Tab-separated table of C-alpha atoms in Angstrom:
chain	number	residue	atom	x	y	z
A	3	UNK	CA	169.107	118.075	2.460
A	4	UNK	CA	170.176	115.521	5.147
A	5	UNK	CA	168.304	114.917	8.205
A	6	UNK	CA	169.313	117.401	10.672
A	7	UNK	CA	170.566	119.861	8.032
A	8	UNK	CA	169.303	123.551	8.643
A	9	UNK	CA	167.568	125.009	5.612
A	10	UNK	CA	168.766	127.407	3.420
A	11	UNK	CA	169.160	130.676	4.898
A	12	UNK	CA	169.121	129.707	8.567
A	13	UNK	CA	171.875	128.576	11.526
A	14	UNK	CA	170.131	125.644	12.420
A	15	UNK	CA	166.443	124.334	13.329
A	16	UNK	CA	165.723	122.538	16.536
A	17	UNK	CA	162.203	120.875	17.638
A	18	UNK	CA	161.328	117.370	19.900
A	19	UNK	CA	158.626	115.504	18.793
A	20	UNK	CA	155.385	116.142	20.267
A	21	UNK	CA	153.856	113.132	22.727
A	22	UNK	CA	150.833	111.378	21.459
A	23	UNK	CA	149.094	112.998	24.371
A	24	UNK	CA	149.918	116.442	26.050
A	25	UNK	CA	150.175	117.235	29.009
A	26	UNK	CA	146.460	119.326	29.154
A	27	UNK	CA	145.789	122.082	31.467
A	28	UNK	CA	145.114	122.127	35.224
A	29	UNK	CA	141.565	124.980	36.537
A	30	UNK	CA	140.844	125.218	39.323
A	31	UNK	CA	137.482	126.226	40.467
A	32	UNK	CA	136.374	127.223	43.563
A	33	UNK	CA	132.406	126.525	45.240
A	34	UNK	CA	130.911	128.728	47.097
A	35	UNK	CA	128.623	127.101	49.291
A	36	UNK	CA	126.786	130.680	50.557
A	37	UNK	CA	125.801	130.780	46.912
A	38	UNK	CA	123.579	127.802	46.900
A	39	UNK	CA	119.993	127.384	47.947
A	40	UNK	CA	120.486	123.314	48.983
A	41	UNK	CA	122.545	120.585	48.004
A	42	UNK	CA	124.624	120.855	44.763
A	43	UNK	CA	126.139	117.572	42.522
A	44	UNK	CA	129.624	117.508	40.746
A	45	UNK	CA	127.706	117.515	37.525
A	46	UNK	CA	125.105	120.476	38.033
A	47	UNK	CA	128.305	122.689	39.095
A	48	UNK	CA	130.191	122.501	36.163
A	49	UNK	CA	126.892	121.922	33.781
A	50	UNK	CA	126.096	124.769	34.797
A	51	UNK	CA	128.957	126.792	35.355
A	52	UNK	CA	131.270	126.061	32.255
A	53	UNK	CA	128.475	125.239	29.874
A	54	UNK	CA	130.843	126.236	27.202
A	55	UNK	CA	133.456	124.060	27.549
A	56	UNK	CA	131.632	121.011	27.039
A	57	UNK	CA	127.866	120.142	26.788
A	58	UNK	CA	126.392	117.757	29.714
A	59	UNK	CA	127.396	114.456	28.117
A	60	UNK	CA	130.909	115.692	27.634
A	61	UNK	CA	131.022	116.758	31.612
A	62	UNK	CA	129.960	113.497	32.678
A	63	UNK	CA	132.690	111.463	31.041
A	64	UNK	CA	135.097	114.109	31.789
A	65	UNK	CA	134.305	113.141	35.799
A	66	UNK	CA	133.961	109.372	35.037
A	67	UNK	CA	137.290	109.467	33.072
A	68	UNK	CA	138.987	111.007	36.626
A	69	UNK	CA	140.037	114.346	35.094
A	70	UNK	CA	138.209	116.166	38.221
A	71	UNK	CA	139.467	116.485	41.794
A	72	UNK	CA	137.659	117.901	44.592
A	73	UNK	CA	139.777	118.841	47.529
A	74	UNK	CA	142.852	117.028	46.333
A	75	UNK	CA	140.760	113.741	45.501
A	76	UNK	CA	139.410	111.963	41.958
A	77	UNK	CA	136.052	111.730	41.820
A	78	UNK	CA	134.521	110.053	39.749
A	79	UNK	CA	130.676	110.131	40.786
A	80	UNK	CA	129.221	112.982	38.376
A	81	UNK	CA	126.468	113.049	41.838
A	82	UNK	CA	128.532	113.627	44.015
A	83	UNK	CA	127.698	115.910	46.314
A	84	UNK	CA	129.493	119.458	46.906
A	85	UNK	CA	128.990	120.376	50.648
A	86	UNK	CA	130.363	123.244	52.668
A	87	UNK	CA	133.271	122.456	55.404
A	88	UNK	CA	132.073	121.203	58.236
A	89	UNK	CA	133.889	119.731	61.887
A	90	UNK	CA	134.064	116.399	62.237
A	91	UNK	CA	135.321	115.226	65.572
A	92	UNK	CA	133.114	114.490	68.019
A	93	UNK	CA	134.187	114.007	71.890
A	94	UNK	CA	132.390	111.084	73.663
A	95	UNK	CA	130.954	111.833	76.926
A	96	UNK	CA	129.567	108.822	78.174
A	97	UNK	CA	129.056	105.192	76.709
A	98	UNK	CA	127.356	101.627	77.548
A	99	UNK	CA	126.108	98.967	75.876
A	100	UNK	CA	122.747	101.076	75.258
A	101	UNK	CA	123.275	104.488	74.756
A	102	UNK	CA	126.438	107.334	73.549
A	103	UNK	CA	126.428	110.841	74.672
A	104	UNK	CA	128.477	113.032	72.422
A	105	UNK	CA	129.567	116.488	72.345
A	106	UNK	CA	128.596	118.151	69.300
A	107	UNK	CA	130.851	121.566	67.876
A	108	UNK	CA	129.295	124.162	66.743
A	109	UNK	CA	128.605	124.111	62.865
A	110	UNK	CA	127.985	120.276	62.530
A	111	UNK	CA	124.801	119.310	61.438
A	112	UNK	CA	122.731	116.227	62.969
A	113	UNK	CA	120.682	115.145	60.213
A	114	UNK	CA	120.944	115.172	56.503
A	115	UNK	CA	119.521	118.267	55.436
A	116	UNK	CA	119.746	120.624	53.028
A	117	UNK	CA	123.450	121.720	52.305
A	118	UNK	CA	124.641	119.070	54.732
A	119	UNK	CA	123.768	115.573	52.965
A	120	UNK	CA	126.978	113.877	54.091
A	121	UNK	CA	129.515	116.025	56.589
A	122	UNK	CA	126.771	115.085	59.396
A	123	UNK	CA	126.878	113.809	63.143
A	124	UNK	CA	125.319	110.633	61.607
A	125	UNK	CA	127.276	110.246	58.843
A	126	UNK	CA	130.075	110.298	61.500
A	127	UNK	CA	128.568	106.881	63.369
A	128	UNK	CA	128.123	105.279	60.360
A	129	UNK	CA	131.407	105.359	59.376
A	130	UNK	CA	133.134	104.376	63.260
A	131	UNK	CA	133.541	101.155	63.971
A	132	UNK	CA	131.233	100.171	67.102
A	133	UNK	CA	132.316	97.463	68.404
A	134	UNK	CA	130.212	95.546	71.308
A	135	UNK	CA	131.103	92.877	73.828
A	136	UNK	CA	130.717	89.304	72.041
A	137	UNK	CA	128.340	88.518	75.130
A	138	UNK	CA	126.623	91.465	75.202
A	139	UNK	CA	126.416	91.076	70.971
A	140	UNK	CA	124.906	86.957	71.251
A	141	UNK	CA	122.598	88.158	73.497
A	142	UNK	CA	120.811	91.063	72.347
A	143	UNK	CA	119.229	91.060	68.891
A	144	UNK	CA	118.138	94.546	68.854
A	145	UNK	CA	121.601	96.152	68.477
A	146	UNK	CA	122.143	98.640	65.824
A	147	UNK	CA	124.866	98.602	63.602
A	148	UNK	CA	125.380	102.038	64.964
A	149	UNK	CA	124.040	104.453	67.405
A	150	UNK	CA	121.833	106.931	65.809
A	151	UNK	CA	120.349	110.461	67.409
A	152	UNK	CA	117.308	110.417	69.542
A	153	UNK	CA	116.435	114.311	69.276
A	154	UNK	CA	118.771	117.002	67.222
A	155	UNK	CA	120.616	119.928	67.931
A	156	UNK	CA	120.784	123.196	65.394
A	157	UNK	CA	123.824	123.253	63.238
A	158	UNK	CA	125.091	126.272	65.229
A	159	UNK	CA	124.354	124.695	68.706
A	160	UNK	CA	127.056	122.656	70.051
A	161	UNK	CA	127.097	120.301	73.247
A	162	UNK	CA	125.271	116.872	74.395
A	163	UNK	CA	123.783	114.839	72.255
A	164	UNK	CA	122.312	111.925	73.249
A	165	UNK	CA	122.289	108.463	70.693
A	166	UNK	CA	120.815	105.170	71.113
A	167	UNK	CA	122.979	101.466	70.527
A	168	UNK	CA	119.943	99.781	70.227
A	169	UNK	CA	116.242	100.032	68.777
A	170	UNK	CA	114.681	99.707	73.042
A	171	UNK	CA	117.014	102.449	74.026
A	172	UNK	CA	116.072	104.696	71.062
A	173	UNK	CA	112.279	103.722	71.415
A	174	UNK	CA	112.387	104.558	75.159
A	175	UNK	CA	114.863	107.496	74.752
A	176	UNK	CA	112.686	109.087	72.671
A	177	UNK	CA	109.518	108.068	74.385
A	178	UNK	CA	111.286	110.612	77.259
A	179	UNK	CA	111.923	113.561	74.554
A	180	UNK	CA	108.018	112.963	73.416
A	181	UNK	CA	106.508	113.230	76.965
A	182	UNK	CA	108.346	116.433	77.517
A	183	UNK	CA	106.183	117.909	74.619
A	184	UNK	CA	102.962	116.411	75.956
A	185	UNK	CA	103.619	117.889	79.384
A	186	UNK	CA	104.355	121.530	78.044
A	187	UNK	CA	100.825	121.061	76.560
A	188	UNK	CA	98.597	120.089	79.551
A	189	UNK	CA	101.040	121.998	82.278
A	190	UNK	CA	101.382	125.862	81.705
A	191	UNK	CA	101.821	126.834	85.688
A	192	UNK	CA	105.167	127.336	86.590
A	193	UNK	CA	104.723	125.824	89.726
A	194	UNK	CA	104.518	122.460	87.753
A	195	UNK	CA	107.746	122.881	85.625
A	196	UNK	CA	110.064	120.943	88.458
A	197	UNK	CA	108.260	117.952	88.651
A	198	UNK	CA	109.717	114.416	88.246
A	199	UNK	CA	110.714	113.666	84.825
A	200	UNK	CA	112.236	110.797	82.989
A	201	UNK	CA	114.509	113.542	80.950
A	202	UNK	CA	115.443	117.128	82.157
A	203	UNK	CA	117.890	118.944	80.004
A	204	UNK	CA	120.015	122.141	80.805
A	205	UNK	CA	121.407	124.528	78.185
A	206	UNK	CA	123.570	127.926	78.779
A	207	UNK	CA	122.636	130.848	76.484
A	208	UNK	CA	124.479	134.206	75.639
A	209	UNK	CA	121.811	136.589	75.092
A	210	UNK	CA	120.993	140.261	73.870
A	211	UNK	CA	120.029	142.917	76.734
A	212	UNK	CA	119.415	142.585	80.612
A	213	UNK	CA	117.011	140.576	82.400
A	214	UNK	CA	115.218	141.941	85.266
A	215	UNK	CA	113.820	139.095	86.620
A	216	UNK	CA	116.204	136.527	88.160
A	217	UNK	CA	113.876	133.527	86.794
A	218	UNK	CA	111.314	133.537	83.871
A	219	UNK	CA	108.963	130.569	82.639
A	220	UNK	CA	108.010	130.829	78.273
A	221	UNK	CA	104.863	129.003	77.103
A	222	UNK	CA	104.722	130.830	73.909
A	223	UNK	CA	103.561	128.238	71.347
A	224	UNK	CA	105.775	127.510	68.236
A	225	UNK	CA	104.573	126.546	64.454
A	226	UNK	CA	105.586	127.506	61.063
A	227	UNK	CA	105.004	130.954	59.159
A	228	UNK	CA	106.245	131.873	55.978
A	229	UNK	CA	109.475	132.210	54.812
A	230	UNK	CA	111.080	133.414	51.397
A	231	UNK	CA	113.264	130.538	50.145
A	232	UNK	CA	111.976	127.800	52.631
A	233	UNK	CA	109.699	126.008	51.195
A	234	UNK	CA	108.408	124.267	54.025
A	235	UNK	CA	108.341	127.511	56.327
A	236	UNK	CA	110.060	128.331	58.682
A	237	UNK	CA	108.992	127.716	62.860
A	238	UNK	CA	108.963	131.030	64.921
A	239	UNK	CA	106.540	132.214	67.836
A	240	UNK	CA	103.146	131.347	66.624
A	241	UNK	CA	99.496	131.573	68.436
A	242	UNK	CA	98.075	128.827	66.411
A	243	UNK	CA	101.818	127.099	66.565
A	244	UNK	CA	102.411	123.687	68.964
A	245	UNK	CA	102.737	124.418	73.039
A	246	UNK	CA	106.710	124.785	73.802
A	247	UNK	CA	108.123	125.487	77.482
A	248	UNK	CA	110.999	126.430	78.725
A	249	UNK	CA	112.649	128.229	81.589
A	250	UNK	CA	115.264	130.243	82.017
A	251	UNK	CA	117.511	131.264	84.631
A	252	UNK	CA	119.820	134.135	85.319
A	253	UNK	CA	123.205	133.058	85.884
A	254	UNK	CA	125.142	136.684	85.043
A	255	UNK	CA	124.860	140.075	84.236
A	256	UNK	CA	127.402	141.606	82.092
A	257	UNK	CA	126.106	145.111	82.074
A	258	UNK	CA	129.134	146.389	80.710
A	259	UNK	CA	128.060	144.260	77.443
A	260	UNK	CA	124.482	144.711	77.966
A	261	UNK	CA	124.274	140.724	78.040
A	262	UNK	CA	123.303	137.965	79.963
A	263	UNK	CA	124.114	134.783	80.568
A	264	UNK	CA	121.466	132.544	81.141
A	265	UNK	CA	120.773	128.741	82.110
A	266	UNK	CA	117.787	127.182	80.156
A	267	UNK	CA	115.649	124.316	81.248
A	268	UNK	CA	113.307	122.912	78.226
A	269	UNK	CA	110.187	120.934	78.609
A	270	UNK	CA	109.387	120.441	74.900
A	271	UNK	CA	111.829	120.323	72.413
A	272	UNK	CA	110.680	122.486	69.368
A	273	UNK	CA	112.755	123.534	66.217
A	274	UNK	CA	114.689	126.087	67.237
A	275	UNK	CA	112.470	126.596	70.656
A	276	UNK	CA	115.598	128.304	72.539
A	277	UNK	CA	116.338	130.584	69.997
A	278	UNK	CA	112.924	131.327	69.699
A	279	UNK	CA	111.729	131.703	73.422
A	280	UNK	CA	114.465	134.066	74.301
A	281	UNK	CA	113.849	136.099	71.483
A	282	UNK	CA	110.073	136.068	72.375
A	283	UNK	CA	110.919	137.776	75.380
A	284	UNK	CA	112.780	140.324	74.002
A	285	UNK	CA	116.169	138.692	74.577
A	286	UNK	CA	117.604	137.317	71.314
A	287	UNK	CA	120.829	135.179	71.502
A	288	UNK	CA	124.170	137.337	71.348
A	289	UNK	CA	124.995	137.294	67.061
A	290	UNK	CA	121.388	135.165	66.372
A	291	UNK	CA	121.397	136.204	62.900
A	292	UNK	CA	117.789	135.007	62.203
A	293	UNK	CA	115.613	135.352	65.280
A	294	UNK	CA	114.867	139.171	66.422
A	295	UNK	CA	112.667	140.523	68.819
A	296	UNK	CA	108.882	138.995	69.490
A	297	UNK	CA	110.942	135.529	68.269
A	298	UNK	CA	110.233	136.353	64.380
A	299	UNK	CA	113.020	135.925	61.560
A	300	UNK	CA	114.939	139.396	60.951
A	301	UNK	CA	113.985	139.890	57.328
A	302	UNK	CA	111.936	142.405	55.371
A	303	UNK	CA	109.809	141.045	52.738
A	304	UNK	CA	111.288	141.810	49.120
A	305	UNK	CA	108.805	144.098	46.978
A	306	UNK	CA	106.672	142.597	44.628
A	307	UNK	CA	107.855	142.448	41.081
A	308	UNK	CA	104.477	141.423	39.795
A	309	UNK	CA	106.039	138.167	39.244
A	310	UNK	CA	106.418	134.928	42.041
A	311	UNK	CA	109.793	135.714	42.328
A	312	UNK	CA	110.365	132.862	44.967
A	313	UNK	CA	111.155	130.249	42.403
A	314	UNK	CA	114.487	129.979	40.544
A	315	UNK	CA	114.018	129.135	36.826
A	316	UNK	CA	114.352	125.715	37.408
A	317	UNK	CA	111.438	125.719	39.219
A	318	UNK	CA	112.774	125.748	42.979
A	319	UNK	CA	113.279	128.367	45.477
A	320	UNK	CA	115.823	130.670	45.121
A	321	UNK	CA	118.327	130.636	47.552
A	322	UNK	CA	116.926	133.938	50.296
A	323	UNK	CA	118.784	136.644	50.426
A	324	UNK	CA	117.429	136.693	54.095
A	325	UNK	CA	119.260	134.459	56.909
A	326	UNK	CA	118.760	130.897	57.469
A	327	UNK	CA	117.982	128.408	60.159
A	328	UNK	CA	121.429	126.604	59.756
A	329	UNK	CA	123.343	130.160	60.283
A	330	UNK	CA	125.332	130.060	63.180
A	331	UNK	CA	127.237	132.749	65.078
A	332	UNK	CA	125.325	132.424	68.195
A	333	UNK	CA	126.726	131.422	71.723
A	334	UNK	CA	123.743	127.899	72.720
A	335	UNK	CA	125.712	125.104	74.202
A	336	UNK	CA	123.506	122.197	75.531
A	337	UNK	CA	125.402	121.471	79.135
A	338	UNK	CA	123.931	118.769	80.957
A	339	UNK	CA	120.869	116.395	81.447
A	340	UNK	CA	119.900	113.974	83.444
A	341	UNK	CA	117.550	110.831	82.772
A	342	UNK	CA	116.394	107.652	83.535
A	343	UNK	CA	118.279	105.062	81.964
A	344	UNK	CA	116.300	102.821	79.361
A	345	UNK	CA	117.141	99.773	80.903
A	346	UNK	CA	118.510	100.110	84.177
A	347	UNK	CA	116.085	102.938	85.121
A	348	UNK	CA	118.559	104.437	87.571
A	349	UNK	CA	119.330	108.113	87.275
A	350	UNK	CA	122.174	109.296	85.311
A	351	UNK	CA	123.750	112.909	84.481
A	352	UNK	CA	125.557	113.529	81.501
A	353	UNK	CA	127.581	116.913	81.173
A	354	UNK	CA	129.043	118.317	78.397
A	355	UNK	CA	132.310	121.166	79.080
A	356	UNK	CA	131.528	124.410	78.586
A	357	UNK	CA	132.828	127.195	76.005
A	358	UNK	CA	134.400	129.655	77.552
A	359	UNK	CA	132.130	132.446	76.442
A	360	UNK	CA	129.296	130.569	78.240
A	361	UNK	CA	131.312	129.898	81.292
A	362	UNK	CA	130.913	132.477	84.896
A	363	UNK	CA	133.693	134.563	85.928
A	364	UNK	CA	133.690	131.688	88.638
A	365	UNK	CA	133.464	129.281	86.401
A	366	UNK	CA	136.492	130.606	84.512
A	367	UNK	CA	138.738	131.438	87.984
A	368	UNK	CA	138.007	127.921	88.801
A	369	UNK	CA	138.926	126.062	85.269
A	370	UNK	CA	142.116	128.864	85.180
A	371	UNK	CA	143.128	127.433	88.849
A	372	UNK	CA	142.872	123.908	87.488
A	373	UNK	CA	144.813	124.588	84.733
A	374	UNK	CA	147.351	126.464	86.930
A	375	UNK	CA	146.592	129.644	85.025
């Protein structure tokens, strides 16, 4: 039978050599950051995941080989790490050759933590180029190859944040943030909250309910308690907790809402002390899905199983079916501050724009009239 020939009994054959390599097949897997407790690698995702298409080895030079994409991209780090989205542009407010005020969106965290080891406001100045006078550069040694945070903001709290360019302005800047605490602690009369200070900051607040009085002053202290899934606790109002201050002032009453928008001066700057103070006072933030009333987490304690069932077989903490501190949803906006400037000392007064939500129905006539709205 010649080459080509059909065999007996059929009209003809037909076939194209097969490559020396196919063409393989293309998953596609999608992470669900909600599902995680903290940070999760490349390699414990599909380790873990697809354990029976190939065993750990077999994963890792699948990823070194550059057979895995994540978001459109090879990667080839098997520890790389899988975070949740995150925004990443941050507006600059105000700049010299000391300090950077930025204004942080809601949802972007400071500080590595957690979920967030990468898509961070940090991570964001170390990758900008920051580039200083040459004068300015020859003669100061203590310049930084980039600004870094003097004090945080919660994930869900957008608005100023203030960084220091050098190691004096960030000793000094925070120096400012430091005696703020040390204040609240020795100075628990209201009449005392308006005195001098080398920092004063200004935040607006959306909040649950109707305040009667037109200005209230919060010394509850803060500390840790507790928490299923957070192993180091989590802060909320606490007797035997740190001395926190802040005050807060009426701006608006939406009593068709039953809410109230509200300016808030702190003293101290505690985890979460905002969230916490309002709540204390029986005015959680609008959509705070872990602070509730008395300025305690909203969560019921699981019932025992006769077993520690806070630890995932691995031997960490299971993720808590409870909120936590980096949920957002509420309306916090840090607006404005004033200090005294690390080296020049004179006064300056940083403010960042407002969300609408957080803005008066003045405020809002005013920016529509601008805006020829």
């Amino acid at each position: 039978m010649g080459d080509g020939a059909p065999p007996p009994g059929a009209l003809y054959s037909f076939g194209t050599p097969w490559p020396e390599l196919n063409q393989g097949l293309t998953y596609t897997d999608t992470f669900r950051c909600a599902d995680a407790d903290a940070a999760t690698t490349l390699i414990e995702f599909y380790s873990t995941n697809h354990k029976s298409s190939a065993p750990l080895p077999g994963w890792i030079k699948r990823i070194r080989n550059g057979q895995i994409t994540v978001d459109g991209e090879v990667v080839t780090d098997p520890d790389m790490t899988l975070e949740p989205f995150a925004p990443y542009l941050l507006e600059v407010l105000y700049e010299d050759d000391d300090m950077v005020a930025l204004n942080k969106p809601s949802g972007l965290q400071v500080l590595p933590k957690g979920l967030f080891q990468q898509r961070t406001v940090l991570a964001q100045l170390q990758l900008k180029d920051w580039k200083m006078a040459s004068s300015c550069r020859f003669k100061r040694k203590d310049v930084q190859s980039h600004p870094v945070p003097v004090h945080r903001l919660g994930r869900g709290t957008s608005g100023l944040l203030l960084c220091a360019k050098t190691k004096v302005a960030k000793v000094r800047l925070a120096s400012y943030f430091a005696e703020g605490a040390i204040n609240a602690a020795k100075k628990r009369d209201k009449s005392e909250f308006s005195e001098e200070r080398k920092i004063s900051k200004f935040y607006r607040a959306l909040v649950t309910g109707i305040l009667d009085d037109d200005e209230v002053v919060v010394t509850q202290p803060i500390g840790l308690v507790h928490y299923p899934g957070v192993a180091e606790g989590l802060y909320a109002a606490c007797s035997s907790g740190k001395p926190a201050m802040s005050k807060v002032c009426v701006l608006e009453r939406l009593a068709h809402q039953n809410h109230t928008l509200v300016q808030v001066e702190i003293h101290s700057g505690r985890p979460h002390q905002i969230r916490i103070h309002l709540a204390y006072i029986g005015h959680p933030l609008v959509d705070d899905p872990l602070y509730g009333i008395g300025g305690h987490p909203n969560f019921v304690e699981p019932e025992s199983t006769g077993t520690d069932s806070s630890f995932a077989s691995d031997g960490g903490y299971e993720r808590p079916l409870q909120p936590v501190p980096g949920d957002c949803g509420y309306h916090l906006h840090a607006h404005w501050l004033v200090l005294c400037h690390p080296t020049t000392n004179k006064m300056v007064k940083i403010t960042a724009p407002l969300p609408q939500i957080l803005q008066t129905r003045e405020e809002r006539r005013a920016a529509a009239e601008q805006t020829g709205g």
